[in-house]
Amino acid sequence: MKIKIIFKLVATALVMAFTFSVVSFAGACEDIESRVLRLHILANSDSESDQALKLKVRDAILEISPEIFGDTSSKQEAIKRAKADLPEIIAEAERVIRAEGYNYSVRAEVVNDKFNTRIYENFTLPAGDYDAVRIIIGSGSGHNWWCVMFPALCLPSAEGNELQNELPDSEKCIVDNNENSNGYEIRFGVVEAVSSFSDWLCSLF
């Protein structure tokens, strides 16, 4: 009887510790969401030419992003500038598309959408609801491309330090690929699963 009681107490303590760890980690992930503005580009189709065109549009938009954001120091300010410059973003995308000989329409908007965990060369972004500049080329039915528009992490010269500088010390290890271990990968998976389950529950009501 005593052994069963001890076992139950230990099991309860482990479950509580695991739950606290997941909740704390999820909170840190949500804080990261509040600090970055993603860039999300949808190609017209999955044809080789349309996918190549998507990447050319990507390069052009990333090239003008320093002009859009300038000395912006916060994500909220970055969102305001992005919304104000949507016509310029569309015009730049259209310029590239026309130069490549296509006549696709272009739509651009600032949205809040779900993103899965994404591992880049120098950093990792956990899954979550992120604000993003979304560019839709033509029908937008092709594979998409996404990265981070602010801070400027997807420019050729970016090494991930920009995001590191935006985060408190307690969150830097989450995004730093040099620090990430299998333990963090498991936590990313757990947070994604919990989020999906929560969304499913909400859809029932």
mmCIF file of C-alpha atoms in Angstrom:
data_model
loop_
_atom_site.group_PDB
_atom_site.id
_atom_site.type_symbol
_atom_site.label_atom_id
_atom_site.label_comp_id
_atom_site.label_asym_id
_atom_site.label_seq_id
_atom_site.Cartn_x
_atom_site.Cartn_y
_atom_site.Cartn_z
ATOM 1 C CA MET A 1 0.000 0.000 0.000
ATOM 2 C CA LYS A 2 2.787 2.437 0.932
ATOM 3 C CA ILE A 3 4.631 1.623 -2.292
ATOM 4 C CA LYS A 4 1.517 2.430 -4.328
ATOM 5 C CA ILE A 5 1.078 5.733 -2.511
ATOM 6 C CA ILE A 6 4.730 6.660 -3.073
ATOM 7 C CA PHE A 7 4.456 5.675 -6.729
ATOM 8 C CA LYS A 8 1.358 7.846 -7.175
ATOM 9 C CA LEU A 9 3.046 10.794 -5.479
ATOM 10 C CA VAL A 10 6.150 10.471 -7.660
ATOM 11 C CA ALA A 11 4.045 10.092 -10.809
ATOM 12 C CA THR A 12 1.971 13.144 -9.873
ATOM 13 C CA ALA A 13 5.102 15.186 -9.195
ATOM 14 C CA LEU A 14 6.591 14.189 -12.560
ATOM 15 C CA VAL A 15 3.400 15.098 -14.417
ATOM 16 C CA MET A 16 3.233 18.463 -12.665
ATOM 17 C CA ALA A 17 6.896 19.172 -13.420
ATOM 18 C CA PHE A 18 6.423 18.232 -17.077
ATOM 19 C CA THR A 19 3.296 20.372 -17.351
ATOM 20 C CA PHE A 20 5.040 23.356 -15.765
ATOM 21 C CA SER A 21 7.982 22.919 -18.146
ATOM 22 C CA VAL A 22 5.727 22.799 -21.206
ATOM 23 C CA VAL A 23 3.660 25.795 -20.062
ATOM 24 C CA SER A 24 6.808 27.838 -19.376
ATOM 25 C CA PHE A 25 8.297 26.862 -22.732
ATOM 26 C CA ALA A 26 5.037 27.696 -24.534
ATOM 27 C CA GLY A 27 5.022 31.104 -22.855
ATOM 28 C CA ALA A 28 8.551 31.785 -24.075
ATOM 29 C CA CYS A 29 7.546 30.742 -27.600
ATOM 30 C CA GLU A 30 4.597 33.148 -27.501
ATOM 31 C CA ASP A 31 6.914 35.974 -26.479
ATOM 32 C CA ILE A 32 9.106 35.221 -29.497
ATOM 33 C CA GLU A 33 5.989 35.484 -31.687
ATOM 34 C CA SER A 34 5.461 39.009 -30.375
ATOM 35 C CA ARG A 35 8.913 40.133 -31.492
ATOM 36 C CA VAL A 36 9.108 39.115 -35.166
ATOM 37 C CA LEU A 37 7.302 39.912 -38.419
ATOM 38 C CA ARG A 38 7.356 37.043 -40.900
ATOM 39 C CA LEU A 39 7.449 37.201 -44.705
ATOM 40 C CA HIS A 40 5.168 34.703 -46.456
ATOM 41 C CA ILE A 41 5.141 34.358 -50.264
ATOM 42 C CA LEU A 42 2.778 32.046 -52.136
ATOM 43 C CA ALA A 43 3.658 31.053 -55.704
ATOM 44 C CA ASN A 44 1.087 30.924 -58.497
ATOM 45 C CA SER A 45 1.621 27.173 -58.886
ATOM 46 C CA ASP A 46 4.112 24.390 -58.249
ATOM 47 C CA SER A 47 5.547 24.522 -61.761
ATOM 48 C CA GLU A 48 9.307 24.970 -61.917
ATOM 49 C CA SER A 49 8.977 28.379 -63.558
ATOM 50 C CA ASP A 50 6.439 29.676 -61.027
ATOM 51 C CA GLN A 51 8.549 28.472 -58.115
ATOM 52 C CA ALA A 52 11.623 30.176 -59.597
ATOM 53 C CA LEU A 53 9.586 33.359 -60.039
ATOM 54 C CA LYS A 54 8.532 33.209 -56.383
ATOM 55 C CA LEU A 55 12.191 33.204 -55.330
ATOM 56 C CA LYS A 56 12.970 36.175 -57.570
ATOM 57 C CA VAL A 57 10.119 38.092 -55.937
ATOM 58 C CA ARG A 58 11.469 37.040 -52.543
ATOM 59 C CA ASP A 59 14.924 38.408 -53.348
ATOM 60 C CA ALA A 60 13.494 41.712 -54.543
ATOM 61 C CA ILE A 61 11.289 42.185 -51.469
ATOM 62 C CA LEU A 62 14.118 41.340 -49.081
ATOM 63 C CA GLU A 63 16.342 43.809 -50.929
ATOM 64 C CA ILE A 64 13.942 46.700 -50.334
ATOM 65 C CA SER A 65 13.064 45.706 -46.762
ATOM 66 C CA PRO A 66 15.826 47.892 -45.229
ATOM 67 C CA GLU A 67 14.229 50.880 -46.986
ATOM 68 C CA ILE A 68 10.828 49.943 -45.580
ATOM 69 C CA PHE A 69 11.898 49.462 -41.983
ATOM 70 C CA GLY A 70 14.886 51.802 -41.745
ATOM 71 C CA ASP A 71 15.785 52.259 -38.075
ATOM 72 C CA THR A 72 12.600 50.575 -36.822
ATOM 73 C CA SER A 73 13.152 49.320 -33.283
ATOM 74 C CA SER A 74 9.941 47.404 -32.536
ATOM 75 C CA LYS A 75 7.679 44.918 -34.255
ATOM 76 C CA GLN A 76 4.612 47.123 -33.847
ATOM 77 C CA GLU A 77 6.369 49.943 -35.650
ATOM 78 C CA ALA A 78 7.503 47.458 -38.310
ATOM 79 C CA ILE A 79 3.884 46.378 -38.861
ATOM 80 C CA LYS A 80 2.776 50.007 -39.271
ATOM 81 C CA ARG A 81 5.494 50.648 -41.840
ATOM 82 C CA ALA A 82 4.743 47.421 -43.685
ATOM 83 C CA LYS A 83 1.033 48.298 -43.908
ATOM 84 C CA ALA A 84 1.860 51.803 -45.119
ATOM 85 C CA ASP A 85 4.237 50.432 -47.755
ATOM 86 C CA LEU A 86 2.040 47.614 -49.085
ATOM 87 C CA PRO A 87 1.573 49.515 -52.395
ATOM 88 C CA GLU A 88 5.366 49.714 -52.795
ATOM 89 C CA ILE A 89 5.730 46.025 -51.933
ATOM 90 C CA ILE A 90 3.118 45.116 -54.544
ATOM 91 C CA ALA A 91 4.746 47.396 -57.115
ATOM 92 C CA GLU A 92 8.154 45.785 -56.558
ATOM 93 C CA ALA A 93 6.706 42.291 -56.889
ATOM 94 C CA GLU A 94 4.860 43.303 -60.066
ATOM 95 C CA ARG A 95 8.037 44.835 -61.490
ATOM 96 C CA VAL A 96 9.892 41.543 -61.093
ATOM 97 C CA ILE A 97 6.996 39.508 -62.477
ATOM 98 C CA ARG A 98 6.643 41.731 -65.561
ATOM 99 C CA ALA A 99 10.412 41.715 -66.117
ATOM 100 C CA GLU A 100 10.299 37.913 -66.177
ATOM 101 C CA GLY A 101 7.580 37.978 -68.827
ATOM 102 C CA TYR A 102 4.563 37.068 -66.678
ATOM 103 C CA ASN A 103 1.290 38.880 -66.151
ATOM 104 C CA TYR A 104 0.252 37.466 -62.771
ATOM 105 C CA SER A 105 -1.664 39.623 -60.350
ATOM 106 C CA VAL A 106 -0.131 40.375 -56.949
ATOM 107 C CA ARG A 107 -1.850 40.796 -53.603
ATOM 108 C CA ALA A 108 -0.162 41.783 -50.360
ATOM 109 C CA GLU A 109 -1.500 42.048 -46.831
ATOM 110 C CA VAL A 110 -0.407 41.961 -43.222
ATOM 111 C CA VAL A 111 -2.009 38.978 -41.506
ATOM 112 C CA ASN A 112 -1.787 36.914 -38.351
ATOM 113 C CA ASP A 113 -1.466 33.244 -39.190
ATOM 114 C CA LYS A 114 -0.255 29.922 -37.847
ATOM 115 C CA PHE A 115 3.261 28.778 -38.694
ATOM 116 C CA ASN A 116 4.856 25.430 -37.952
ATOM 117 C CA THR A 117 8.267 25.138 -36.303
ATOM 118 C CA ARG A 118 10.822 26.190 -38.897
ATOM 119 C CA ILE A 119 14.536 25.390 -38.737
ATOM 120 C CA TYR A 120 16.810 27.733 -40.662
ATOM 121 C CA GLU A 121 20.569 27.576 -41.054
ATOM 122 C CA ASN A 122 21.406 29.718 -38.036
ATOM 123 C CA PHE A 123 18.207 29.834 -36.016
ATOM 124 C CA THR A 124 14.922 28.089 -35.284
ATOM 125 C CA LEU A 125 11.491 29.649 -34.890
ATOM 126 C CA PRO A 126 8.915 27.742 -32.834
ATOM 127 C CA ALA A 127 5.406 27.140 -34.127
ATOM 128 C CA GLY A 128 2.834 29.759 -33.276
ATOM 129 C CA ASP A 129 0.569 32.567 -34.428
ATOM 130 C CA TYR A 130 2.790 35.114 -36.142
ATOM 131 C CA ASP A 131 2.144 38.444 -37.814
ATOM 132 C CA ALA A 132 3.343 38.281 -41.408
ATOM 133 C CA VAL A 133 3.523 40.205 -44.652
ATOM 134 C CA ARG A 134 1.822 37.824 -47.071
ATOM 135 C CA ILE A 135 2.396 38.159 -50.818
ATOM 136 C CA ILE A 136 0.181 36.118 -53.140
ATOM 137 C CA ILE A 137 1.326 35.693 -56.737
ATOM 138 C CA GLY A 138 -1.460 34.869 -59.198
ATOM 139 C CA SER A 139 -3.734 32.173 -57.788
ATOM 140 C CA GLY A 140 -1.379 31.546 -54.863
ATOM 141 C CA SER A 141 -1.911 27.794 -55.184
ATOM 142 C CA GLY A 142 1.784 26.843 -55.252
ATOM 143 C CA HIS A 143 4.175 25.957 -52.439
ATOM 144 C CA ASN A 144 4.979 28.894 -50.212
ATOM 145 C CA TRP A 145 8.178 30.382 -48.814
ATOM 146 C CA TRP A 146 8.548 32.102 -45.477
ATOM 147 C CA CYS A 147 11.182 33.604 -43.275
ATOM 148 C CA VAL A 148 11.529 36.674 -41.041
ATOM 149 C CA MET A 149 11.193 40.163 -42.463
ATOM 150 C CA PHE A 150 11.779 41.977 -39.170
ATOM 151 C CA PRO A 151 14.337 41.728 -37.684
ATOM 152 C CA ALA A 152 16.183 41.258 -40.992
ATOM 153 C CA LEU A 153 17.131 37.594 -40.617
ATOM 154 C CA CYS A 154 16.750 36.457 -44.220
ATOM 155 C CA LEU A 155 19.111 38.857 -45.934
ATOM 156 C CA PRO A 156 22.344 37.254 -47.228
ATOM 157 C CA SER A 157 24.350 39.087 -44.556
ATOM 158 C CA ALA A 158 22.079 38.037 -41.693
ATOM 159 C CA GLU A 159 23.392 35.482 -39.232
ATOM 160 C CA GLY A 160 20.572 35.364 -36.703
ATOM 161 C CA ASN A 161 22.186 37.863 -34.344
ATOM 162 C CA GLU A 162 19.448 40.401 -35.034
ATOM 163 C CA LEU A 163 16.857 38.163 -33.424
ATOM 164 C CA GLN A 164 19.211 37.252 -30.593
ATOM 165 C CA ASN A 165 19.528 40.948 -29.796
ATOM 166 C CA GLU A 166 15.722 41.256 -29.591
ATOM 167 C CA LEU A 167 15.271 38.423 -27.078
ATOM 168 C CA PRO A 168 15.866 38.163 -23.333
ATOM 169 C CA ASP A 169 18.575 35.719 -22.266
ATOM 170 C CA SER A 170 15.991 33.127 -21.197
ATOM 171 C CA GLU A 171 14.726 32.833 -24.794
ATOM 172 C CA LYS A 172 17.957 33.025 -26.785
ATOM 173 C CA CYS A 173 18.666 29.318 -26.340
ATOM 174 C CA ILE A 174 15.292 28.489 -27.910
ATOM 175 C CA VAL A 175 16.131 30.044 -31.284
ATOM 176 C CA ASP A 176 19.898 29.448 -31.337
ATOM 177 C CA ASN A 177 20.639 26.359 -33.436
ATOM 178 C CA ASN A 178 24.024 26.030 -31.744
ATOM 179 C CA GLU A 179 22.172 25.576 -28.457
ATOM 180 C CA ASN A 180 19.214 23.541 -29.685
ATOM 181 C CA SER A 181 19.207 19.897 -28.701
ATOM 182 C CA ASN A 182 16.836 16.996 -29.107
ATOM 183 C CA GLY A 183 15.212 18.172 -25.897
ATOM 184 C CA TYR A 184 14.145 21.441 -27.511
ATOM 185 C CA GLU A 185 12.948 19.607 -30.627
ATOM 186 C CA ILE A 186 10.735 17.440 -28.413
ATOM 187 C CA ARG A 187 9.365 20.522 -26.643
ATOM 188 C CA PHE A 188 8.620 22.176 -29.993
ATOM 189 C CA GLY A 189 6.653 19.067 -30.944
ATOM 190 C CA VAL A 190 4.749 19.012 -27.665
ATOM 191 C CA VAL A 191 3.834 22.693 -27.950
ATOM 192 C CA GLU A 192 2.616 22.143 -31.524
ATOM 193 C CA ALA A 193 0.530 19.150 -30.432
ATOM 194 C CA VAL A 194 -1.015 21.038 -27.507
ATOM 195 C CA SER A 195 -1.794 24.004 -29.762
ATOM 196 C CA SER A 196 -3.430 21.763 -32.371
ATOM 197 C CA PHE A 197 -5.501 20.015 -29.698
ATOM 198 C CA SER A 198 -6.593 23.365 -28.277
ATOM 199 C CA ASP A 199 -7.637 24.590 -31.731
ATOM 200 C CA TRP A 200 -9.595 21.378 -32.266
ATOM 201 C CA LEU A 201 -11.439 21.839 -28.981
ATOM 202 C CA CYS A 202 -12.288 25.441 -29.849
ATOM 203 C CA SER A 203 -13.680 24.331 -33.211
ATOM 204 C CA LEU A 204 -16.238 22.166 -31.411
ATOM 205 C CA PHE A 205 -17.930 25.118 -29.760
#
